[in-house]
XYZ file of C-alpha atoms in Angstrom:
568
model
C 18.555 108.231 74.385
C 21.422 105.916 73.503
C 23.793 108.219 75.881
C 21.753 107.859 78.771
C 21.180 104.136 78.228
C 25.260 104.169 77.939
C 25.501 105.767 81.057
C 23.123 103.914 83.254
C 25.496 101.036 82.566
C 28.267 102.824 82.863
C 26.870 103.814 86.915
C 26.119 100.283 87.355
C 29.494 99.232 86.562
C 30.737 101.654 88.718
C 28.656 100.621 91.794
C 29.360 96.952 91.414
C 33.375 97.159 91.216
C 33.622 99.670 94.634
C 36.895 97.476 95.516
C 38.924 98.797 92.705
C 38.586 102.014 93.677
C 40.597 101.397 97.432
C 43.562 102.658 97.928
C 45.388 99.715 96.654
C 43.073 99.257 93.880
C 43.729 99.698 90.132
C 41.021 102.638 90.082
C 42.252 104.619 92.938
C 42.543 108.579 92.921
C 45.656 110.268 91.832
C 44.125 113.673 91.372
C 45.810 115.022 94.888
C 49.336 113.134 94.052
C 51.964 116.020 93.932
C 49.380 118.292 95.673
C 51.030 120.227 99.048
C 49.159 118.769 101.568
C 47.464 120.801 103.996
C 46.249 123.161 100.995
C 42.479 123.768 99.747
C 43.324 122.494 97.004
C 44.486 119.392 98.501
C 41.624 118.369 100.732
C 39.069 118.544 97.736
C 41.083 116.595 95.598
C 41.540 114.365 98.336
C 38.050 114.073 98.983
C 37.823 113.055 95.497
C 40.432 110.317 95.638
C 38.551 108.794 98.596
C 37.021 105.639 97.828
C 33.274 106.229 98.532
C 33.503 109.173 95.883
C 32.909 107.417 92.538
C 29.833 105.585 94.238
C 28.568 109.010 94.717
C 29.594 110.462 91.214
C 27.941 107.068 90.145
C 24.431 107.482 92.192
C 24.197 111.060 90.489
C 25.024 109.405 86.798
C 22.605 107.517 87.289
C 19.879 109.799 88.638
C 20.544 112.436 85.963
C 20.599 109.760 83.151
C 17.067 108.481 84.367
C 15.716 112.073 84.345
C 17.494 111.919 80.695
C 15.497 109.141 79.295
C 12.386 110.563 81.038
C 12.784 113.691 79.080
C 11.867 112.928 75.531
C 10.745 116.359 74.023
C 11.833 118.558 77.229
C 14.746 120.658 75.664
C 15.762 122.076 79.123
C 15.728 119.222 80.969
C 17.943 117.457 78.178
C 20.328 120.058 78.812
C 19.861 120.030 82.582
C 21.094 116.074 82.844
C 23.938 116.486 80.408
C 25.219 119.289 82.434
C 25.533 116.816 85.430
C 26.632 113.845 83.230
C 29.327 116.165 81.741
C 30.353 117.650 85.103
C 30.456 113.929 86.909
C 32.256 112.770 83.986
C 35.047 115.200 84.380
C 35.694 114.506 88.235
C 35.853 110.698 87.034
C 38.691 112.010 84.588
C 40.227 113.916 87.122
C 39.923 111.531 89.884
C 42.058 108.723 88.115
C 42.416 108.804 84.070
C 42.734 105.230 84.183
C 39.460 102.606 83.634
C 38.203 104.613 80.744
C 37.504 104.012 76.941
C 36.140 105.583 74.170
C 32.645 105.335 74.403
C 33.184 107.380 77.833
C 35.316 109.837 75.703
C 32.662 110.112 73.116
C 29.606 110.681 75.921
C 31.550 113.491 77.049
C 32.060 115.219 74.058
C 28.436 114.715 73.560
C 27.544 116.419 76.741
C 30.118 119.033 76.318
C 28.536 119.852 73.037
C 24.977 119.638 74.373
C 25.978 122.283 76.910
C 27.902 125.476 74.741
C 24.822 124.588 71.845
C 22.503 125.175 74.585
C 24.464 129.070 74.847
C 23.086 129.690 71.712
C 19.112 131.931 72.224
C 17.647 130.611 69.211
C 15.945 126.767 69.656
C 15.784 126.055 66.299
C 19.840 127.522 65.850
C 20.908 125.741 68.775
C 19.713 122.028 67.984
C 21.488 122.525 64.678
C 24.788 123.371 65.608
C 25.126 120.644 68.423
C 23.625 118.180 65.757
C 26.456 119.476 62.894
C 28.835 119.795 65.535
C 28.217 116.699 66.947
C 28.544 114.437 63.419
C 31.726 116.693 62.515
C 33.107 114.792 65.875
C 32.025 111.427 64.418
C 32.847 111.440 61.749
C 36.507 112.856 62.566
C 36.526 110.063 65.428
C 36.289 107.416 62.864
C 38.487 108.378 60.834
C 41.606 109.200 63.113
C 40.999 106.037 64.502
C 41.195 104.426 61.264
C 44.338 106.538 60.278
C 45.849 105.190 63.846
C 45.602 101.567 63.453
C 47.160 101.567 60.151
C 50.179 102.742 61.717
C 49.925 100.051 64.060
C 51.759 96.951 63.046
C 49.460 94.472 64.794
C 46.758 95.860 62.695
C 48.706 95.858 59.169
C 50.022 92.524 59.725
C 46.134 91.533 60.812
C 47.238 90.413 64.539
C 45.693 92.957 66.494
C 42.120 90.991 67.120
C 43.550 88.243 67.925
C 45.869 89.441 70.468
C 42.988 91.244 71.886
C 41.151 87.577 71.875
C 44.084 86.123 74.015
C 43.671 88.827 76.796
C 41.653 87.998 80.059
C 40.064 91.120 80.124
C 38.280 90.803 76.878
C 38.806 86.774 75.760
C 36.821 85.217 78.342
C 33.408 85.412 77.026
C 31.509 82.866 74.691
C 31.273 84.802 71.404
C 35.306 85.468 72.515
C 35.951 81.569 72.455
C 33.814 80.978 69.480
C 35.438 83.605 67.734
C 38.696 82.206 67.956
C 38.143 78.940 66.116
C 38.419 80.701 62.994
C 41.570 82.558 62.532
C 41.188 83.444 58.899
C 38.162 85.613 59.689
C 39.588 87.281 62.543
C 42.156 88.271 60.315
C 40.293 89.576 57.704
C 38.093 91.878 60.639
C 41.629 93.030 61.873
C 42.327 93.843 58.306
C 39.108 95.589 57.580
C 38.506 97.521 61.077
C 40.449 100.392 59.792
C 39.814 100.244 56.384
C 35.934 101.075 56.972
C 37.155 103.358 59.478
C 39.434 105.708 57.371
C 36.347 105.348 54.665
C 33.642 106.553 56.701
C 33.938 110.100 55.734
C 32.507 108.928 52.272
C 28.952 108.798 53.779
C 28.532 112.070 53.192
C 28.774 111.208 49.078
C 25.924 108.884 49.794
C 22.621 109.044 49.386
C 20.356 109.192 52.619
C 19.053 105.638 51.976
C 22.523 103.874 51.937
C 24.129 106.453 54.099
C 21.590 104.630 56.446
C 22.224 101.007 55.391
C 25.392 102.033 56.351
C 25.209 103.496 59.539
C 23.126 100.195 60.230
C 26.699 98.414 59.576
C 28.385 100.192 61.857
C 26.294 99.640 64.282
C 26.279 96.176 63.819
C 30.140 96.131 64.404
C 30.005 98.004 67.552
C 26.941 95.221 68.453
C 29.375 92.861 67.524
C 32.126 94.480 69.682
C 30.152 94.996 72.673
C 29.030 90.837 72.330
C 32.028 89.765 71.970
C 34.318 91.886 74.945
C 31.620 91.680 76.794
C 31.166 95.782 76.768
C 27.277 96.244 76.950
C 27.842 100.222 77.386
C 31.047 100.279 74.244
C 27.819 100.878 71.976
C 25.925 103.115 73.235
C 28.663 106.280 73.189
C 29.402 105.945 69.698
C 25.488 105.308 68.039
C 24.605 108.294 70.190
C 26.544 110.174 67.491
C 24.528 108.285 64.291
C 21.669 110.487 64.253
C 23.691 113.574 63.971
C 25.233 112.067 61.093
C 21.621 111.108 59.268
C 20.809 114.693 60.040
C 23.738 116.056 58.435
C 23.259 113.615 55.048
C 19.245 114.083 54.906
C 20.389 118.106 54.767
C 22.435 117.445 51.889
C 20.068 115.137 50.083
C 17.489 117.687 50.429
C 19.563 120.392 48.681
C 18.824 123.229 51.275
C 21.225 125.991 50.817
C 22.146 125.918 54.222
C 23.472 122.352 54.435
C 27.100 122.418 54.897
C 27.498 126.380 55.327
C 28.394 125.184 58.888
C 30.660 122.555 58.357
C 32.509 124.689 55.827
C 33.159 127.791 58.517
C 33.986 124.273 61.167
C 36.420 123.045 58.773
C 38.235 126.970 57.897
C 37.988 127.709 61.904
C 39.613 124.238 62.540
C 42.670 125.203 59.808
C 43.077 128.573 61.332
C 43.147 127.068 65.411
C 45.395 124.362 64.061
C 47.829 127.176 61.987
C 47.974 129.011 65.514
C 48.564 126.122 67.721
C 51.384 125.001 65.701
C 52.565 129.176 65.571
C 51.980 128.867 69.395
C 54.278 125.896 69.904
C 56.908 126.744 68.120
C 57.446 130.230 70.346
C 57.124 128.023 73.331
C 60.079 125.974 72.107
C 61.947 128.558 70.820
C 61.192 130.490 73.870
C 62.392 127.307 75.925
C 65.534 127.450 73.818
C 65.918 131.362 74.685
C 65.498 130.301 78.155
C 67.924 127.707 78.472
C 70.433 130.711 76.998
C 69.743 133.106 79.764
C 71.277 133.469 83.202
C 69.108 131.203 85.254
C 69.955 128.546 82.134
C 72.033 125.609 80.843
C 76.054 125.763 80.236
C 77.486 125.445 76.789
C 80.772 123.084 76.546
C 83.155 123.429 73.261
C 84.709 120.438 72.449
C 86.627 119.079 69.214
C 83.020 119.081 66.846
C 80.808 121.223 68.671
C 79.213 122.205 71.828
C 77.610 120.286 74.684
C 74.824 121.905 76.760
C 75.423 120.925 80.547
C 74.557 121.785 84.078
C 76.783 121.923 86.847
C 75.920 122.086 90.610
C 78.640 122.181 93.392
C 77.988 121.434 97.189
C 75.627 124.445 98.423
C 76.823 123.547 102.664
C 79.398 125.426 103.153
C 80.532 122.370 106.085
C 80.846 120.537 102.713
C 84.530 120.365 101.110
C 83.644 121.029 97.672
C 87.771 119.475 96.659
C 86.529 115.875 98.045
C 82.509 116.212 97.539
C 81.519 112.999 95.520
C 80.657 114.039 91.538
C 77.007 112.212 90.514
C 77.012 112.181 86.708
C 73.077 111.411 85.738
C 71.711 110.167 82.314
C 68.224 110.924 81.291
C 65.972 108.645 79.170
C 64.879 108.596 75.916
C 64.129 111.999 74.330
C 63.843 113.480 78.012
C 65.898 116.570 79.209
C 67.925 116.945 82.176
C 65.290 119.091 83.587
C 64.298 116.030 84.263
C 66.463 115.122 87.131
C 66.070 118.813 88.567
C 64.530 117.596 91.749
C 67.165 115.337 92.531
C 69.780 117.137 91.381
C 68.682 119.873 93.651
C 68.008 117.540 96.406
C 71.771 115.541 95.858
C 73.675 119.445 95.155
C 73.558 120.187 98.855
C 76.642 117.788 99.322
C 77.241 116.701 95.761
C 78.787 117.685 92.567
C 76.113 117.259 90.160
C 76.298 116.856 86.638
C 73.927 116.698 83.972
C 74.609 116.972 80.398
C 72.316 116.419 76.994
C 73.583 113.928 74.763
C 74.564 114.566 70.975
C 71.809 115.677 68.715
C 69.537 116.452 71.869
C 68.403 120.642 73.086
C 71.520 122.775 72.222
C 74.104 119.626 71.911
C 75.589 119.553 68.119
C 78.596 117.572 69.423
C 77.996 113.944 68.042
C 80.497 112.336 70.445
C 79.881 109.542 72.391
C 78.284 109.947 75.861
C 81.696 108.990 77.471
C 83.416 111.495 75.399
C 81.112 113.908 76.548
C 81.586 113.368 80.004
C 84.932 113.032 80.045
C 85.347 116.370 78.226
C 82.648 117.936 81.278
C 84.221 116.006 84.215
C 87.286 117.335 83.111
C 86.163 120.771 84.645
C 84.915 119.295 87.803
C 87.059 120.631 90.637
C 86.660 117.471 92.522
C 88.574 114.078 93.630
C 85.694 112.894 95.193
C 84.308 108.991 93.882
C 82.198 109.176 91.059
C 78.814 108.044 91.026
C 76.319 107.208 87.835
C 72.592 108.076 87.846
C 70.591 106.776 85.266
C 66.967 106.953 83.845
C 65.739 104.291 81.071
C 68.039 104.138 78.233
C 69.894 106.431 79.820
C 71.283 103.225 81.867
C 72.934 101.955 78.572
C 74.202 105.111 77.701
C 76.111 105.018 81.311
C 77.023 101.649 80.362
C 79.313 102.552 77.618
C 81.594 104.605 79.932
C 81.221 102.780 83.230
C 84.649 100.749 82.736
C 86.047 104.185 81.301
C 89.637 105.801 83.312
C 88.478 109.906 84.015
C 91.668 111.079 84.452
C 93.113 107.997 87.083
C 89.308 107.669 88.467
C 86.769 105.220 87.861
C 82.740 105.278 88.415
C 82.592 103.164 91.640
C 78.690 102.778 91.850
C 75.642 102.635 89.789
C 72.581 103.760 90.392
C 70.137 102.480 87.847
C 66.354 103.510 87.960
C 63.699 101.761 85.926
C 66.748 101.142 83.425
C 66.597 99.499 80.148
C 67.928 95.837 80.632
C 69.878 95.635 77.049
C 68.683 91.940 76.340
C 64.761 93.632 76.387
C 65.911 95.639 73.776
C 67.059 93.775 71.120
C 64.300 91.884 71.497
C 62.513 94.713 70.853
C 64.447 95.735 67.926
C 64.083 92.862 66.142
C 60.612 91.720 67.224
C 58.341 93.707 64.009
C 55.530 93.824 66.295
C 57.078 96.058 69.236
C 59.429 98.300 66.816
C 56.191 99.070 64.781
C 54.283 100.041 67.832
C 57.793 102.344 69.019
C 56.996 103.593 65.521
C 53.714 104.441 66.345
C 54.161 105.963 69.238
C 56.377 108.424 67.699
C 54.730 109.015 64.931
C 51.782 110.048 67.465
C 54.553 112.602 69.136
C 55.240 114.084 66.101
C 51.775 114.523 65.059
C 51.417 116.575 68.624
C 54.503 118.356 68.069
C 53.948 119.740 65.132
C 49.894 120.731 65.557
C 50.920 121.926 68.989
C 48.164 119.695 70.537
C 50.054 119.674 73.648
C 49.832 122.840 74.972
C 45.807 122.714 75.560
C 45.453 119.113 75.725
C 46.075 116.984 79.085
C 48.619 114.840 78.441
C 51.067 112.065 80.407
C 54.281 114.779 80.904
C 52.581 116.691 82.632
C 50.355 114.679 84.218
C 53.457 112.963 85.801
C 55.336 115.875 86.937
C 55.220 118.549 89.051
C 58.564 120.350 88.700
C 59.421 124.129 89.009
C 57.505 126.219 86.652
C 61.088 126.849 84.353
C 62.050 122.981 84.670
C 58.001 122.069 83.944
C 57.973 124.895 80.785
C 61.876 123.095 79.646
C 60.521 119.049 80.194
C 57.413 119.664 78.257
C 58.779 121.755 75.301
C 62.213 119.623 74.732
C 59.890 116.258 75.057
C 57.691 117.539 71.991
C 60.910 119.214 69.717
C 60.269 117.408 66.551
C 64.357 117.535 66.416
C 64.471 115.557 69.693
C 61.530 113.318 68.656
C 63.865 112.232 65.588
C 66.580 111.597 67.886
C 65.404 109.720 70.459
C 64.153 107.666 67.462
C 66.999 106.614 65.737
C 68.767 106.551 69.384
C 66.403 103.801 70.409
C 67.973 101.737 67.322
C 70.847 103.138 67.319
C 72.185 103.074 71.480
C 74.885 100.142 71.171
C 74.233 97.273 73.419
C 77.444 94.863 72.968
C 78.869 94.245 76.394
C 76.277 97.088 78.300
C 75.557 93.754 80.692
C 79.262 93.336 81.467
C 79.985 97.195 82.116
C 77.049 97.331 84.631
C 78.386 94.484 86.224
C 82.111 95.877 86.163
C 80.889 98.779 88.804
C 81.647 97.906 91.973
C 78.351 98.987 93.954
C 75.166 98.554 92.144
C 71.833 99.502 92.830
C 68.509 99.383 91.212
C 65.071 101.576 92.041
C 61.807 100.741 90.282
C 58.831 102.492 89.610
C 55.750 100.700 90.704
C 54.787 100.123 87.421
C 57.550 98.607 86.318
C 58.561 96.445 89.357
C 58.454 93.176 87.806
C 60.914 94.098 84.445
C 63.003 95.929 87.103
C 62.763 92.909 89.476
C 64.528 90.614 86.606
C 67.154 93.346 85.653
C 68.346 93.747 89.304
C 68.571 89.959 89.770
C 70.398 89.847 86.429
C 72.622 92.436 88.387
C 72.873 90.978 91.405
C 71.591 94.511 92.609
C 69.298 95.200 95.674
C 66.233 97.321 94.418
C 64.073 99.432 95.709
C 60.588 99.490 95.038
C 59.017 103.200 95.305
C 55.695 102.777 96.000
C 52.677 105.144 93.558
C 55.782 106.019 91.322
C 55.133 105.669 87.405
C 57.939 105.437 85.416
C 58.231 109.492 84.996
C 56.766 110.861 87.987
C 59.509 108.548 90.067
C 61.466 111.829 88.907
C 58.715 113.827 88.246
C 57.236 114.401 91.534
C 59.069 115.598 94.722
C 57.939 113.265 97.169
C 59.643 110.062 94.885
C 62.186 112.299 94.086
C 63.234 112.381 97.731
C 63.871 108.560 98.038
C 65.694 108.685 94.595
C 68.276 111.151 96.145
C 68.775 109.478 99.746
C 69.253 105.901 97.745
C 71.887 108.006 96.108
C 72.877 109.294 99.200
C 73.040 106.398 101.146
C 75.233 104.839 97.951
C 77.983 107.889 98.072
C 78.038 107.481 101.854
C 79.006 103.633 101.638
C 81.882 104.726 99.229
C 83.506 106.898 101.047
């Protein structure tokens, strides 16, 4: 009952905010984004980008939920509307993954379970195993949530209420403004969110009378939650859970044999899926590495301490004189590859020397030089005198920087291309601000957790969701983005990248030229100005698929283009 009641809010939302999901709005569809169009698959998924889709999705919500709550006692009819929940759900998810929270999250995991249970012939068998199934997710989803916020520094440091209190979104409401007259006690919430959170797997050590009392608590929080963002539908996702957990402690309490015999195969099932994901990921990456060995792979480069693992394209029109062809030297981001710039390198190698290269510590590199050394060493084997052009990606712009005012061999780098770059003055903010390294931290600590349990091979997650490269370049970007060895050195590169005079050696380049992602037009905006750059704005582009996905691709390599053409 609470799901359905959850969801009939949920479908009134829906039908009373039909402008965000325009075009233009902050709910549109992105399902058909990177989609050739012209395919099957592209008209459905453009059908389901359209705007009058989610009113439908949202009619048939809230139809099915109706015929939910009407169904007290009627098994297949319980199992008939979760169905069609669960299904509309998952074209909402697919349609745009933005506009969601948990409670929607926890509905369809609800309705997911609902559905296999239902697989199971036996009645009796089958309510039991969605009900333990369904409190094993509960009681996990507390806890990781718990385990998550004390890793967050606005959450240690008992800020992260607060802040949430500031925001329009969620400050604006009565119990909001109330709430914030006593900073002490929002403090001491921040401080014990998590703390109940990471201790809720001790109801189970309860007895079924305080295990209830309890329960009662945390449903007073999520009460509390909903009254205070203004959420009516935040409670109903996460108490339609509760009763799965009473069920699970009244079993125990009454000593039946059979209490926990499921939860005990869950829990030895769960160690041996995890033992094979993690098996499973660590072939992928070592088959990635294989790969990147092979014929169709990357370059190795011997220099004084090492190796450095490169790419090299030269000019593939033959009208194109390969001695005089200008020599693009690009720079990926933080812990990316340079698979990453595969579409525009491919796009910018029909007239173009292109070179990519990984920097020291990163895929096969075990060269610690600097990234001008590097170069240097690589351009060195260019057979070009064309101008020299830099291409950079996020922190990959302040890695350029410390070779821009560099002399290759009587040559400088006459223009700069910079896209959604790291301005060097955000960064030491960053560095030193305790807040924003400890949620870096976080982050990262999240990667690893992924990389290691191999999470990221089954799971949706925003790589891929934000590219769309070859299958080999895909299978290299996703595997070298969750290497625990490139995790830990895009980590201590984000501290480490120096950022004395990174301003002045941007500035030093002749031509300059910024292009920002859509979502980060306004940070890329200041840079550019602080450049005394033009930019270009490329519109739908996030800050990865702006290299990710063809279509941006394209107007990343004729920028470029257009930039090599004015220097010659």
């Amino acid at each position: 009952m609470p799901i359905a009641v959850g969801q009939v809010l949920a479908s009134i939302e829906s039908l009373m905010i039909g402008g965000l999901y325009r075009k233009d709005g902050l709910l549109r569809g992105v399902s058909a984004i990177g989609v050739p169009p012209g395919s099957p698959r592209y008209r459905l998924l453009n059908a389901l980008d359209s705007a009058r889709t989610p009113r439908v999705l949202a009619t048939i919500t809230l139809v099915a939920s109706g015929v939910l709550l009407a169904s007290r006692g009627n098994r297949r009819l319980q199992i008939a509307a979760s169905a069609v929940i669960g299904g509309v759900n998952r074209l909402s998810e697919l349609r745009t993954p933005y506009g969601r929270d948990g409670a929607d999250q926890m509905t369809g995991i609800i309705t997911q379970y609902r559905i296999v249970s239902a697989l199971v012939p036996d009645r009796a068998r089958s309510d039991e195993l969605f009900l333990r199934a369904l409190n094993a997710q509960a009681g996990l989803s507390y806890f990781v949530s718990g385990v998550s916020k004390l890793f967050g520094s606005s959450w240690v440091q008992g800020d992260a209420i607060g802040e949430i209190l500031q925001t329009e979104a969620y400050g604006n409401g009565p119990a909001a403004s109330l709430l914030r007259r006593f900073p002490r006690l929002v403090r001491l919430l921040t401080w014990a969110t998590p703390l109940w959170e990471v201790s809720f797997p001790l109801i189970y050590l309860l007895p079924s009378r305080w295990a209830r009392a309890m329960l009662l608590g945390v449903k007073a929080f999520h009460l509390g939650i909903a009254g205070v963002m203004e959420l009516p539908r935040f409670v109903w996702g996460f108490v339609g859970s509760h009763g799965a957990v009473q069920y699970v402690v009244d079993q125990r309490s009454q000593a039946r044999r059979s209490a926990g015999s499921l939860e005990r195969v869950t829990l030895a099932s769960a160690a041996v899926i995890a033992s094979v994901s993690a098996g499973y990921a660590a072939s992928q990456r070592q088959f990635d590495i294989e790969r990147r060995g092979g014929l169709k792979g990357t370059k190795l480069l011997d220099v004084d301490d090492g190796v450095v693992e490169y790419d090299l394209r030269a000019p593939s029109d033959p009208s194109v004189t390969a001695e005089s062809a200008p020599v693009v030297v690009l720079e990926a981001g933080l812990g990316s590859p340079l698979e990453a710039f595969s579409w525009v390198a491919e796009l910018l190698a029909v007239d173009h020397h292109v070179l990519s290269y990984h920097r020291g510590g990163y895929g096969r590199t075990t060269s610690n030089r600097s990234p001008g050394d590097l170069v240097a060493a690589l351009l060195a084997h260019v057979v070009s005198s064309g101008t020299l052009i830099s291409v950079s990606h996020s922190i990959g712009t302040l890695a350029a920087a410390s070779y821009l005012r560099r002399d290759f061999g009587g040559r400088f780098i006459s223009s700069a291309v910079v896209i959604d770059g790291t301005n060097p003055r955000l960064l030491a903010d960053d560095r030193v601000d305790r807040r924003r390294r400890g949620m870096f931290l976080q982050s990262q600590a999240g990667s690893m957790y992924i990389a290691l349990t191999g999470i990221y091979n089954f799971v949706p997650h925003a790589i891929a969701r934000q590219s769309a490269f070859a299958p080999d370049d895909q299978l290299g970007v996703v595997q070298f983005s969750f290497s625990p060895r490139n995790i830990l050195r895009a980590t201590r590169e984000y501290f480490n990248m120096p950022l004395v005079d990174a301003m002045q050696s941007l500035l030093a380049v002749p031509r300059r030229r910024v292009i920002a992602s859509k979502e980060y037009e306004q940070q890329e905006s200041e840079f550019a100005e602080a450049l005394h750059a033009p930019i270009v704005v490329v519109e739908g582009a996030s800050h990865r698929s702006i290299l990710g996905y063809r279509q941006y691709a394209q107007q990343v390599a004729q920028i470029v283009r257009e930039t090599s053409g004015d220097d010659s």
